[in-house]
CSV table of N, CA and C in Angstrom, one decimal:
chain,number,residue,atom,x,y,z
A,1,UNK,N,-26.0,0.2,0.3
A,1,UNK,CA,-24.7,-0.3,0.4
A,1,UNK,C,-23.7,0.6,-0.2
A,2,UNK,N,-22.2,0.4,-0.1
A,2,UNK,CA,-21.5,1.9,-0.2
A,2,UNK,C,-20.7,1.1,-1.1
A,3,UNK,N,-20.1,2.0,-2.1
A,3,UNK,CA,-19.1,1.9,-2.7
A,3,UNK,C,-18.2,0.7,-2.6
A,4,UNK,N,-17.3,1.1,-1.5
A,4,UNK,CA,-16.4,0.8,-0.7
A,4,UNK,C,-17.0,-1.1,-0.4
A,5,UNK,N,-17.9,-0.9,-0.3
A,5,UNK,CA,-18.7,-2.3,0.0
A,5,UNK,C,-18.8,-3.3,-1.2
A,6,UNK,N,-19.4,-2.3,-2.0
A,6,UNK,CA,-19.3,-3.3,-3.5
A,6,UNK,C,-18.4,-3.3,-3.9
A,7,UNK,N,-17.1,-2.5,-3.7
A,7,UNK,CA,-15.5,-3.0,-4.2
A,7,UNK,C,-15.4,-4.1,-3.3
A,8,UNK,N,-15.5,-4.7,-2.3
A,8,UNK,CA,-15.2,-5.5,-1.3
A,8,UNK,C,-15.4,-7.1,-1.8
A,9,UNK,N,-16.6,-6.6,-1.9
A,9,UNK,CA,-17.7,-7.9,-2.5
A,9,UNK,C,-17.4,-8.5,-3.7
A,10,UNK,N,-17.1,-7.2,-4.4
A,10,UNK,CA,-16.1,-8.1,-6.3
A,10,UNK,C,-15.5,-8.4,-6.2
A,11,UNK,N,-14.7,-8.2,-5.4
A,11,UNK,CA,-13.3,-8.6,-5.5
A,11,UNK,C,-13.3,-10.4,-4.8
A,12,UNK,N,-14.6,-10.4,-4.1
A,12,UNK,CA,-14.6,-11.7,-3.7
A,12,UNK,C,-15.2,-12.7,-4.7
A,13,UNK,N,-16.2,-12.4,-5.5
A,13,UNK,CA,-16.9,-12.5,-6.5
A,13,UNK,C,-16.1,-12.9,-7.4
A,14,UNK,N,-15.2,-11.8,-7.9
A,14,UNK,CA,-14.1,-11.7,-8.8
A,14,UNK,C,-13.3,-12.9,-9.1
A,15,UNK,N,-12.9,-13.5,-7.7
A,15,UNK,CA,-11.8,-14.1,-7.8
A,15,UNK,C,-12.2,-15.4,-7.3
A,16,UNK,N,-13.3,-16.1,-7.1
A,16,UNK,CA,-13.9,-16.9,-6.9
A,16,UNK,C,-14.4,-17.1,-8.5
A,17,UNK,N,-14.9,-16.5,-9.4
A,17,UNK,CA,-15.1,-17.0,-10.3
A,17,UNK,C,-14.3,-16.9,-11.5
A,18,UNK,N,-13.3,-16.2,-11.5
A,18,UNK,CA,-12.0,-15.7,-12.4
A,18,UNK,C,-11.0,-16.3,-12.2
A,19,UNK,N,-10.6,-15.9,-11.0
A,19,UNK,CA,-9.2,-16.7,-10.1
A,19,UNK,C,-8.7,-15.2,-10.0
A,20,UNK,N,-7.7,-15.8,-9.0
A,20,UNK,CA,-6.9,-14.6,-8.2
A,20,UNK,C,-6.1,-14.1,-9.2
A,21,UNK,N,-5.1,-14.9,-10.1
A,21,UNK,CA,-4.7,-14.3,-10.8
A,21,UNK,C,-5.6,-13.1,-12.3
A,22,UNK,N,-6.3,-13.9,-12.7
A,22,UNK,CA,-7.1,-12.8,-13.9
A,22,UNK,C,-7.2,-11.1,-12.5
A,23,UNK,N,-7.8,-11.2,-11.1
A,23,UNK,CA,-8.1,-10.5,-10.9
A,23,UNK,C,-6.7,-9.5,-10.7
A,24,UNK,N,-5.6,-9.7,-10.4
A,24,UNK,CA,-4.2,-8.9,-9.9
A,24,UNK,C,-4.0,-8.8,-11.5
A,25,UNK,N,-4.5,-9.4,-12.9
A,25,UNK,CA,-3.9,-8.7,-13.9
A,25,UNK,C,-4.6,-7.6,-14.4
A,26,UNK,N,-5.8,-7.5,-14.0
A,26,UNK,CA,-6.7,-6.5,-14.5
A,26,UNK,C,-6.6,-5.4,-13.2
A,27,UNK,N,-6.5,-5.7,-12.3
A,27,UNK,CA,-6.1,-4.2,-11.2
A,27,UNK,C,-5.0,-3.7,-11.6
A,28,UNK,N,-3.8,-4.6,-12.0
A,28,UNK,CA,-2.7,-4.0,-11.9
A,28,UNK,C,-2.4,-3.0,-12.8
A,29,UNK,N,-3.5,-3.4,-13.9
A,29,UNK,CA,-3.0,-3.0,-15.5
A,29,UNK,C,-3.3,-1.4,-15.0
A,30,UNK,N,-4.7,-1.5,-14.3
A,30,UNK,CA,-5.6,-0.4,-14.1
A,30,UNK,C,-4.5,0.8,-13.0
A,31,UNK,N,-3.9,-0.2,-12.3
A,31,UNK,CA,-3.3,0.9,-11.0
A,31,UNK,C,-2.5,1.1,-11.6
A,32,UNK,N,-1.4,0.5,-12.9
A,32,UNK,CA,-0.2,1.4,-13.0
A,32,UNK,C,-0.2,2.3,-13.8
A,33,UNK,N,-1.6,2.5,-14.7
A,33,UNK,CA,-2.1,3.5,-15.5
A,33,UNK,C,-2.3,4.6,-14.3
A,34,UNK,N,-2.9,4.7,-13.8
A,34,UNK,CA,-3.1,5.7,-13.3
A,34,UNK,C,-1.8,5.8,-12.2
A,35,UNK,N,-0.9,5.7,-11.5
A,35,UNK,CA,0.3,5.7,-10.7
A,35,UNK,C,1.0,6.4,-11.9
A,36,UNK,N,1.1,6.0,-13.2
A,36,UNK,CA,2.4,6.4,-14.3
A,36,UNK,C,2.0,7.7,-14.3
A,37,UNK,N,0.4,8.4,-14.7
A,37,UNK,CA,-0.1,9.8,-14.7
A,37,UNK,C,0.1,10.5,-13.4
A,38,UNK,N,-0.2,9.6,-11.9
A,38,UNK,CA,-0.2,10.9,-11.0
A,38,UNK,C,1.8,11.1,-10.2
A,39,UNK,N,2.4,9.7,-11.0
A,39,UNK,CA,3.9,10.5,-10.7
A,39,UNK,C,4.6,10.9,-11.5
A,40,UNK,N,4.1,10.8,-13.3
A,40,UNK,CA,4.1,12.0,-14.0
A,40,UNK,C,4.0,13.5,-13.8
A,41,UNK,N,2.8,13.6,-12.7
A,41,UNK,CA,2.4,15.0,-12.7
A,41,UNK,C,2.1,14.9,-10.9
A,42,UNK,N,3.5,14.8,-10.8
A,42,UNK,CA,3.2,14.9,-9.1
A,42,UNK,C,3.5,16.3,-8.4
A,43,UNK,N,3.5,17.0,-9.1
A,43,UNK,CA,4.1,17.9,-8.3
A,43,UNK,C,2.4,19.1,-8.5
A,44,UNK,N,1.5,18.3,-8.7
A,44,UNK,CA,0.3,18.8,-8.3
A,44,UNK,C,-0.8,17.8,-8.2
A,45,UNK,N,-1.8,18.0,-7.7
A,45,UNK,CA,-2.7,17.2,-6.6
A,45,UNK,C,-3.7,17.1,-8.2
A,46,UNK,N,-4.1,16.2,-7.9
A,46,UNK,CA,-5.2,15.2,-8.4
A,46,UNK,C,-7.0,15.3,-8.4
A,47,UNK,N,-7.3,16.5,-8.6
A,47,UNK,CA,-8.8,16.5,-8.3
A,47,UNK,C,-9.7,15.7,-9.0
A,48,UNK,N,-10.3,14.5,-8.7
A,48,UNK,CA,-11.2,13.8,-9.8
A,48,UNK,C,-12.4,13.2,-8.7
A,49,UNK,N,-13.4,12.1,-9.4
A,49,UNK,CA,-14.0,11.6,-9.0
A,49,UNK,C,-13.7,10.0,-9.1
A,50,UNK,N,-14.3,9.2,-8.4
A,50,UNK,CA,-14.1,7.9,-8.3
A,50,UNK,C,-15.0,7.8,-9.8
A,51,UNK,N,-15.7,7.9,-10.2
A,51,UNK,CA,-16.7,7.6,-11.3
A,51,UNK,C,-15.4,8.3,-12.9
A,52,UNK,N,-14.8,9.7,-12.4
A,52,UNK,CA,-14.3,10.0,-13.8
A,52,UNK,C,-13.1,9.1,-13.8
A,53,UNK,N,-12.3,8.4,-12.7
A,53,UNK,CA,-11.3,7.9,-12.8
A,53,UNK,C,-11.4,6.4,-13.6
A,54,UNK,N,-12.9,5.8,-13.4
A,54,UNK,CA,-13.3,4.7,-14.2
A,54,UNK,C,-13.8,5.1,-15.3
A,55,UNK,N,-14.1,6.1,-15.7
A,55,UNK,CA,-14.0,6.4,-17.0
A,55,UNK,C,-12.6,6.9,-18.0
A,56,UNK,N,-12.0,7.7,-17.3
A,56,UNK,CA,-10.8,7.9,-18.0
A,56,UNK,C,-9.4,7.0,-17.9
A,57,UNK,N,-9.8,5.6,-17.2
A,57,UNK,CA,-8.9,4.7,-17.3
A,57,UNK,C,-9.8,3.6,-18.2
A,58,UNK,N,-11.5,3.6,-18.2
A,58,UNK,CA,-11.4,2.4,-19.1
A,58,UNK,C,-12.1,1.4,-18.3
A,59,UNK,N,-12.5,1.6,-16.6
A,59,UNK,CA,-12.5,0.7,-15.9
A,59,UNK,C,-14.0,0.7,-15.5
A,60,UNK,N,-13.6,0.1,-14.8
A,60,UNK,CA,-15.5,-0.1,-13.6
A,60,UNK,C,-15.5,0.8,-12.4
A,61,UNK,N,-16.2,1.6,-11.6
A,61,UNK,CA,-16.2,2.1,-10.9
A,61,UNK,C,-15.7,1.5,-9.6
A,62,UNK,N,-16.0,0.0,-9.2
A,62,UNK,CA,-15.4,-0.9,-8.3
A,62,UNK,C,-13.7,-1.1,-8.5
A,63,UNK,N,-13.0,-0.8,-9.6
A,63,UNK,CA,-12.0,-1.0,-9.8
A,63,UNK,C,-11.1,0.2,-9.4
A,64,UNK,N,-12.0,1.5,-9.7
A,64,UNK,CA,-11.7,2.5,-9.3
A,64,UNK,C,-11.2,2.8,-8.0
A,65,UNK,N,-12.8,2.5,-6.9
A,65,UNK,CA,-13.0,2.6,-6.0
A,65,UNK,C,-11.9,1.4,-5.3
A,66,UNK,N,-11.5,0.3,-5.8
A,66,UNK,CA,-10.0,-0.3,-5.5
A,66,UNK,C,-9.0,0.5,-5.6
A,67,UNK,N,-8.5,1.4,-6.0
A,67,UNK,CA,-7.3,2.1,-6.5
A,67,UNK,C,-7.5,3.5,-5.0
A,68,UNK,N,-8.6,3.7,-5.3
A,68,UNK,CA,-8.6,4.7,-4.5
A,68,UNK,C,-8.5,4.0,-2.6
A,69,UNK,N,-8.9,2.7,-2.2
A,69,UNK,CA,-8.7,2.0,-1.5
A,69,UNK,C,-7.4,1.7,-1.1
A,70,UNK,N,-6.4,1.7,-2.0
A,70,UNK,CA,-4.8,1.4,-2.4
A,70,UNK,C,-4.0,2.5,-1.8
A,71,UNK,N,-4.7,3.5,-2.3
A,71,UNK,CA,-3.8,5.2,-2.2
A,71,UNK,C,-4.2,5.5,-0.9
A,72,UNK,N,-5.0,5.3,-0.2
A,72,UNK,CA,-5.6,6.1,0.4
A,72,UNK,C,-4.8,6.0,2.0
A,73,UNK,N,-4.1,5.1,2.2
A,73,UNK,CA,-3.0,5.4,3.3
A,73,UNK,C,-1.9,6.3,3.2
A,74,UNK,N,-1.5,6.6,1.6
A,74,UNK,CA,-0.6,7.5,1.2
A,74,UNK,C,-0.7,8.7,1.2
A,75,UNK,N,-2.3,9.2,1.3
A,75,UNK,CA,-2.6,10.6,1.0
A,75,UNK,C,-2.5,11.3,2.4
A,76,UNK,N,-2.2,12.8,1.8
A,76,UNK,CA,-1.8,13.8,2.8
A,76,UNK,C,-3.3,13.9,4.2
A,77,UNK,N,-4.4,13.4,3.8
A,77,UNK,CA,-5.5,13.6,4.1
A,77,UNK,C,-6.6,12.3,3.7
A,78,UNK,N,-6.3,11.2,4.3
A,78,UNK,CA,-7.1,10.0,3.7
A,78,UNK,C,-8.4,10.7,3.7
A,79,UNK,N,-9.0,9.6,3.0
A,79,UNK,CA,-10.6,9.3,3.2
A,79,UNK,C,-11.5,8.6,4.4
A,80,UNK,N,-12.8,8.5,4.7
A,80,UNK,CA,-13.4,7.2,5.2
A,80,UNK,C,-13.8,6.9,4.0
A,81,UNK,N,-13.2,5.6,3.5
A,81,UNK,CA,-14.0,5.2,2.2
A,81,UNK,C,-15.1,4.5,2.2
A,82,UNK,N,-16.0,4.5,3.6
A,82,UNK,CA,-16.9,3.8,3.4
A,82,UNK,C,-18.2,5.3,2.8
A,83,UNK,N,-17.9,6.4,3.5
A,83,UNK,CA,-18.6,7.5,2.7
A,83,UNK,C,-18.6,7.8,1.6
A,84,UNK,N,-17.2,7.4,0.8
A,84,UNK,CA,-17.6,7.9,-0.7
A,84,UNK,C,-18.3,7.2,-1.8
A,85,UNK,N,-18.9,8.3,-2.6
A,85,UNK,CA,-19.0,7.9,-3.7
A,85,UNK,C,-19.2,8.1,-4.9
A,86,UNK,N,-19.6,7.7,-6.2
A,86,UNK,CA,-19.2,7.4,-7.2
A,86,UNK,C,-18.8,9.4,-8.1
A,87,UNK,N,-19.7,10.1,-7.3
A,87,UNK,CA,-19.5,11.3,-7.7
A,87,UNK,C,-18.6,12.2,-6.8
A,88,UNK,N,-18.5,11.7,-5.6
A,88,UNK,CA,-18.0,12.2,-4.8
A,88,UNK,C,-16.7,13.0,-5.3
A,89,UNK,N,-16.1,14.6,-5.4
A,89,UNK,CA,-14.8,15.3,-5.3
A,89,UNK,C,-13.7,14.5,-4.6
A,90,UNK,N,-13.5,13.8,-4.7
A,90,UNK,CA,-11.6,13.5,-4.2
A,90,UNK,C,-9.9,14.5,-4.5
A,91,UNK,N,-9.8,14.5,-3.5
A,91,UNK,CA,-8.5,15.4,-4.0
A,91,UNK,C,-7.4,14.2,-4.1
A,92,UNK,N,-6.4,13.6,-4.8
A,92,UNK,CA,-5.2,12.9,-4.6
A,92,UNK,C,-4.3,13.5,-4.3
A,93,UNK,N,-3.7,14.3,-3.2
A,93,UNK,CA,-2.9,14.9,-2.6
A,93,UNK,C,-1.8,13.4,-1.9
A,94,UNK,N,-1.1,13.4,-2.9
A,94,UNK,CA,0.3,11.9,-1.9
A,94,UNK,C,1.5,12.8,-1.6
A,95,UNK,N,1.3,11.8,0.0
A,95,UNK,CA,2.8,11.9,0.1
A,95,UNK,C,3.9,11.0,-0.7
A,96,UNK,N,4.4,11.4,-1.0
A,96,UNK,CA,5.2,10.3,-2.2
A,96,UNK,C,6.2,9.5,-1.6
A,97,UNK,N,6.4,10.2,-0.1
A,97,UNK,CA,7.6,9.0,0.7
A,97,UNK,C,7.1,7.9,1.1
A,98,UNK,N,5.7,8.1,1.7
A,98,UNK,CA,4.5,7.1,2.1
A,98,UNK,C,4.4,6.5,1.3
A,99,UNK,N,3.8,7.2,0.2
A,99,UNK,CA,3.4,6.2,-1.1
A,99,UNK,C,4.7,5.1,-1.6
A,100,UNK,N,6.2,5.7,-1.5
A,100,UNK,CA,6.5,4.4,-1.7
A,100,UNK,C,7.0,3.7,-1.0
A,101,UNK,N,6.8,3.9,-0.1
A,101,UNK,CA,7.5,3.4,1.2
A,101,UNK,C,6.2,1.7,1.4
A,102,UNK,N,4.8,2.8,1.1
A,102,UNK,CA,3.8,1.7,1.1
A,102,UNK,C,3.9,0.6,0.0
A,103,UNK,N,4.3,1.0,-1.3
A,103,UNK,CA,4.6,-0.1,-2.4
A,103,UNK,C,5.6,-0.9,-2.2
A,104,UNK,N,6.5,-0.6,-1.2
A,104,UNK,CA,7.3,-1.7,-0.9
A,104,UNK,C,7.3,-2.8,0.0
A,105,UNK,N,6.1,-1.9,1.1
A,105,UNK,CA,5.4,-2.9,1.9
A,105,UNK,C,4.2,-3.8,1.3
A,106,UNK,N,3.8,-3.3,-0.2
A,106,UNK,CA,2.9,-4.7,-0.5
A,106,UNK,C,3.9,-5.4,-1.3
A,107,UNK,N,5.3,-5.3,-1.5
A,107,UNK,CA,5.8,-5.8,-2.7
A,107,UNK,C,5.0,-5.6,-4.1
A,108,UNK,N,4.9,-4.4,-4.6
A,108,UNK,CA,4.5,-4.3,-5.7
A,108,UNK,C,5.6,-3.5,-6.4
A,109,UNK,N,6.4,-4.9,-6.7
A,109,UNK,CA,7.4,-3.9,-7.6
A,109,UNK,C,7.2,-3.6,-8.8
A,110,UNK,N,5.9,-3.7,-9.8
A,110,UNK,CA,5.7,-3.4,-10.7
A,110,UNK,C,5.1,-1.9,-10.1
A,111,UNK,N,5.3,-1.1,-9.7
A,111,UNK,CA,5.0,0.1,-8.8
A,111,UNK,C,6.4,0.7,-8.6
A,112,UNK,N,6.8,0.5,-7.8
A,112,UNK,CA,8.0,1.0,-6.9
A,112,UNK,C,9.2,0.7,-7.8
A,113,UNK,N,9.4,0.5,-9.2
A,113,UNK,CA,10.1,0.4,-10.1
A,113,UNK,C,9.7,1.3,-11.5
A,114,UNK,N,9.1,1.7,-11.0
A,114,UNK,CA,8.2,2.3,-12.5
A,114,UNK,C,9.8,3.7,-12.6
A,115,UNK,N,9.6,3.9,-14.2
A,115,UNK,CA,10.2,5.0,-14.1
A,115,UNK,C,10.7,6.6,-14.1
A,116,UNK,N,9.3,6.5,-13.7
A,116,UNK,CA,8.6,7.9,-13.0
A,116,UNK,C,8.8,8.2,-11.7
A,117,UNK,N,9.3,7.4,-11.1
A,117,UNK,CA,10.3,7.6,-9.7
A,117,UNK,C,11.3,8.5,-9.6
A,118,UNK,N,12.3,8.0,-10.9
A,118,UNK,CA,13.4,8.7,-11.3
A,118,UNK,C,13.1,10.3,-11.6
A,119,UNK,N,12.4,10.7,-11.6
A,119,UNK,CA,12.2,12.3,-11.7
A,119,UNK,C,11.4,13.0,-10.7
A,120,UNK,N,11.7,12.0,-9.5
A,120,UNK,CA,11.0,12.0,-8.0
A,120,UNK,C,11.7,12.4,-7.2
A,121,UNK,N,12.5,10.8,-6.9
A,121,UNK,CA,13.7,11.1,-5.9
A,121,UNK,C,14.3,10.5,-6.7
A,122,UNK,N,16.0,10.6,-6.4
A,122,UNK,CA,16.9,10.1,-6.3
A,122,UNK,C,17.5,8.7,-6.0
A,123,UNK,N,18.4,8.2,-6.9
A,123,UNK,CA,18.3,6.5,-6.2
A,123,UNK,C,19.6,6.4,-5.1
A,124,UNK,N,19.4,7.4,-4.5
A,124,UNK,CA,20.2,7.4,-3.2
A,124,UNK,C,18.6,7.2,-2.0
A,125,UNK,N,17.7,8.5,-2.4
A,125,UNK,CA,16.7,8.6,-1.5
A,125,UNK,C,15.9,7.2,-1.8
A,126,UNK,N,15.5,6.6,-2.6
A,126,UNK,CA,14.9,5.7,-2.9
A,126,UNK,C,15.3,4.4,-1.9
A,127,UNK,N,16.7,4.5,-2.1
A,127,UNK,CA,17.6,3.3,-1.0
A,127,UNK,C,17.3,3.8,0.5
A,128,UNK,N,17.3,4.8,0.8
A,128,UNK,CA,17.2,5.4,2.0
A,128,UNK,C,15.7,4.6,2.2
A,129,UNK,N,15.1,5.1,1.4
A,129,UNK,CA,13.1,4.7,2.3
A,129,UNK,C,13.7,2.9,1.7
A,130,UNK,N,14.0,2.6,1.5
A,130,UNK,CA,13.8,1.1,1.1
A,130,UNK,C,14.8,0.6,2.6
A,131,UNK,N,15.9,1.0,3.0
A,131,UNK,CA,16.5,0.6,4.1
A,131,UNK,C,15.5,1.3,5.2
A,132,UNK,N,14.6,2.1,5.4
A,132,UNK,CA,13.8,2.6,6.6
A,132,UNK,C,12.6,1.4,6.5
A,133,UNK,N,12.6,1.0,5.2
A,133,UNK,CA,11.1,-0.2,5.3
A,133,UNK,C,12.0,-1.5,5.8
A,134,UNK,N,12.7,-1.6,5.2
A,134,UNK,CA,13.2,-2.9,6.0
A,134,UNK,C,13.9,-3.1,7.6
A,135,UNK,N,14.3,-1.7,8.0
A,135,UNK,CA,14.7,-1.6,9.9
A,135,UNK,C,13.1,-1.9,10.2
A,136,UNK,N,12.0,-1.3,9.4
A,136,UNK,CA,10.6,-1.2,10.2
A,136,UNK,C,10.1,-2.8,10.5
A,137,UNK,N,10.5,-3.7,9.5
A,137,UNK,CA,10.2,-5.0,10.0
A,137,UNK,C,11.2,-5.7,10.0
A,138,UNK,N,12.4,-5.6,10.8
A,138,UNK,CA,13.6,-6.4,11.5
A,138,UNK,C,12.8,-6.0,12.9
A,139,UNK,N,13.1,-7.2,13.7
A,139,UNK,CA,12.3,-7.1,15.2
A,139,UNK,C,13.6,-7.5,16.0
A,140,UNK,N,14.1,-6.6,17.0
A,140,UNK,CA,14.9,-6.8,17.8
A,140,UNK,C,14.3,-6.7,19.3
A,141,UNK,N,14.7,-7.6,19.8
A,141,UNK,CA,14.9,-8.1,21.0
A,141,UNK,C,15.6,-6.9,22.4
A,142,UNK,N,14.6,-6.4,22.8
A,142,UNK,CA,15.6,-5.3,23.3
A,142,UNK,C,15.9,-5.9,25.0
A,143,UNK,N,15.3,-6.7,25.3
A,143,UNK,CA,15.5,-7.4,27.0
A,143,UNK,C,16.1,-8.5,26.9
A,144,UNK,N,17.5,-8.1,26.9
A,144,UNK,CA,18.2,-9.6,27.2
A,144,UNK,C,17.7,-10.2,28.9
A,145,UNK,N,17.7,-11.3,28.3
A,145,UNK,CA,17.4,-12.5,30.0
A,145,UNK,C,18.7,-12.8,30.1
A,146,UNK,N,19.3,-12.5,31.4
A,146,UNK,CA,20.5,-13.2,32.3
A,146,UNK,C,20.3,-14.6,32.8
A,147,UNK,N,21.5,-15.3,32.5
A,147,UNK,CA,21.2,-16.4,33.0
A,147,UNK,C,20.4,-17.0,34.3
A,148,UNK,N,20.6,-16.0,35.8
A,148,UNK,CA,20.0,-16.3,36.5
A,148,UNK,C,18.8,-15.4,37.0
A,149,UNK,N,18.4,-15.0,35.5
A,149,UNK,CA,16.8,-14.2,35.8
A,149,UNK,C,15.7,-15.4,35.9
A,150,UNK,N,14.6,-15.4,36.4
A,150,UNK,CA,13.2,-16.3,36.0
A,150,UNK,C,13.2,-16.4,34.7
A,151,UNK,N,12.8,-17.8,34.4
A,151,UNK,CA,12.7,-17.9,33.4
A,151,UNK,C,11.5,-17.7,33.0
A,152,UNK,N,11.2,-17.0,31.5
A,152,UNK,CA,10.2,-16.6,30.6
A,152,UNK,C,9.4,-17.5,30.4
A,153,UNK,N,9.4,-18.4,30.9
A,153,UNK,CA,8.2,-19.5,30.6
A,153,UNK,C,7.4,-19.3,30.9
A,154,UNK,N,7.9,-18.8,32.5
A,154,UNK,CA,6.9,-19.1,33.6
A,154,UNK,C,6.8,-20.5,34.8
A,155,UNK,N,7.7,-21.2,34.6
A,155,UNK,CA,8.2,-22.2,35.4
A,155,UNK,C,8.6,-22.1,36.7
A,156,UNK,N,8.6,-20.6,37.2
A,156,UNK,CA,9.6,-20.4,38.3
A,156,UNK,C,11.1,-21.0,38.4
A,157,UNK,N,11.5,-21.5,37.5
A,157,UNK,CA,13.2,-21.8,37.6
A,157,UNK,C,13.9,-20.5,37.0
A,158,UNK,N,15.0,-20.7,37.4
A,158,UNK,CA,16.4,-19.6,36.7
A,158,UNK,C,16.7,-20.2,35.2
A,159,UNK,N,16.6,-18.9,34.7
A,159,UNK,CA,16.6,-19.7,32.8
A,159,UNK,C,18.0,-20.3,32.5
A,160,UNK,N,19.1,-20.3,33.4
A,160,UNK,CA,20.2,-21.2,32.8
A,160,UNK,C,19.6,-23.0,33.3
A,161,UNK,N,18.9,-23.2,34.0
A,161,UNK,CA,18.3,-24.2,34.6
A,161,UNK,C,16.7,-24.8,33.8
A,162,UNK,N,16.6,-23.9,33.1
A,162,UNK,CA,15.3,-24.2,32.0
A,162,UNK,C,15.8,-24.2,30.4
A,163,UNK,N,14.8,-23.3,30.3
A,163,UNK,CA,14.7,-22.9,28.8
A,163,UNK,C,16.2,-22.6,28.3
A,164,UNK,N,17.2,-22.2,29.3
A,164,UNK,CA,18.3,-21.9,28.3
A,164,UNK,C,19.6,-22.9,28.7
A,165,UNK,N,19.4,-24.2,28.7
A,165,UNK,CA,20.5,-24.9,28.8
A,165,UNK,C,20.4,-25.7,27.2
């Protein structure tokens, strides 16, 4: 069984016998520790292993292997995380626009507020990717229906005579 699998499984485990919350206070504590160090020191890549990252945070290697699950749409070069493991070389190579662009899209503002941003981008650029995350889920409508088009139903009538009276 892989890594990736047993993080899967704890977390079901986890929160079935903990509750959902104990589990989001014990990842969180764990992810913003290590987020504070790698946007402290972002302006160089991250070589560790999923095993030294649960040791030099304190954690379990499943919790690890969570964090690295998290990052891993951000990085310049993802993983398949079902390959790795606990010794495996990892590089953390982020892109930092993705990365927060991605913390905005889980709503993790205890992330995407941290204050190691500030020595990132700018809170002009910051607003910028925060207005590009929110155009990305506004859904517009780009086929207006004329009143005497078919109507969208599928009825065969003209939609001022259906659906749009």
């Amino acid at each position: 069984m892989s890594l990736y699998t047993n993080w899967t499984d704890m977390v079901v485990e986890y929160v079935k016998t903990k509750g959902e919350n104990a589990f989001w206070a014990e990842y969180s504590k764990l992810e913003t520790a290590i987020y504070k160090d790698l946007l402290a020191n972002h302006k160089e890549s991250k070589k560790t292993t999923i095993g030294d990252l649960a040791i030099d945070y304190d954690s379990t290697i499943e919790f690890a292997m969570g964090f690295v699950d998290g990052i891993n749409d951000s990085l310049k070069n993802p993983y398949d995380l079902e390959t790795l493991e606990a010794d495996t070389e990892i590089i953390l190579d982020i892109d930092l626009e993705t990365l927060y662009f991605n913390m905005l899209d889980a709503k993790a503002e205890y992330l995407y507020t941290l204050p190691q941003w500030d020595g990132i981008f700018s809170a002009e650029k910051r607003e910028e990717i925060k207005k590009s995350y929110k155009d990305s889920k506004t859904v517009r409508n780009t086929e207006k229906i004329g009143r005497n088009d078919a109507c969208p139903c599928g009825s065969g009538k003209k939609y001022k005579k259906c659906c749009g009276k």
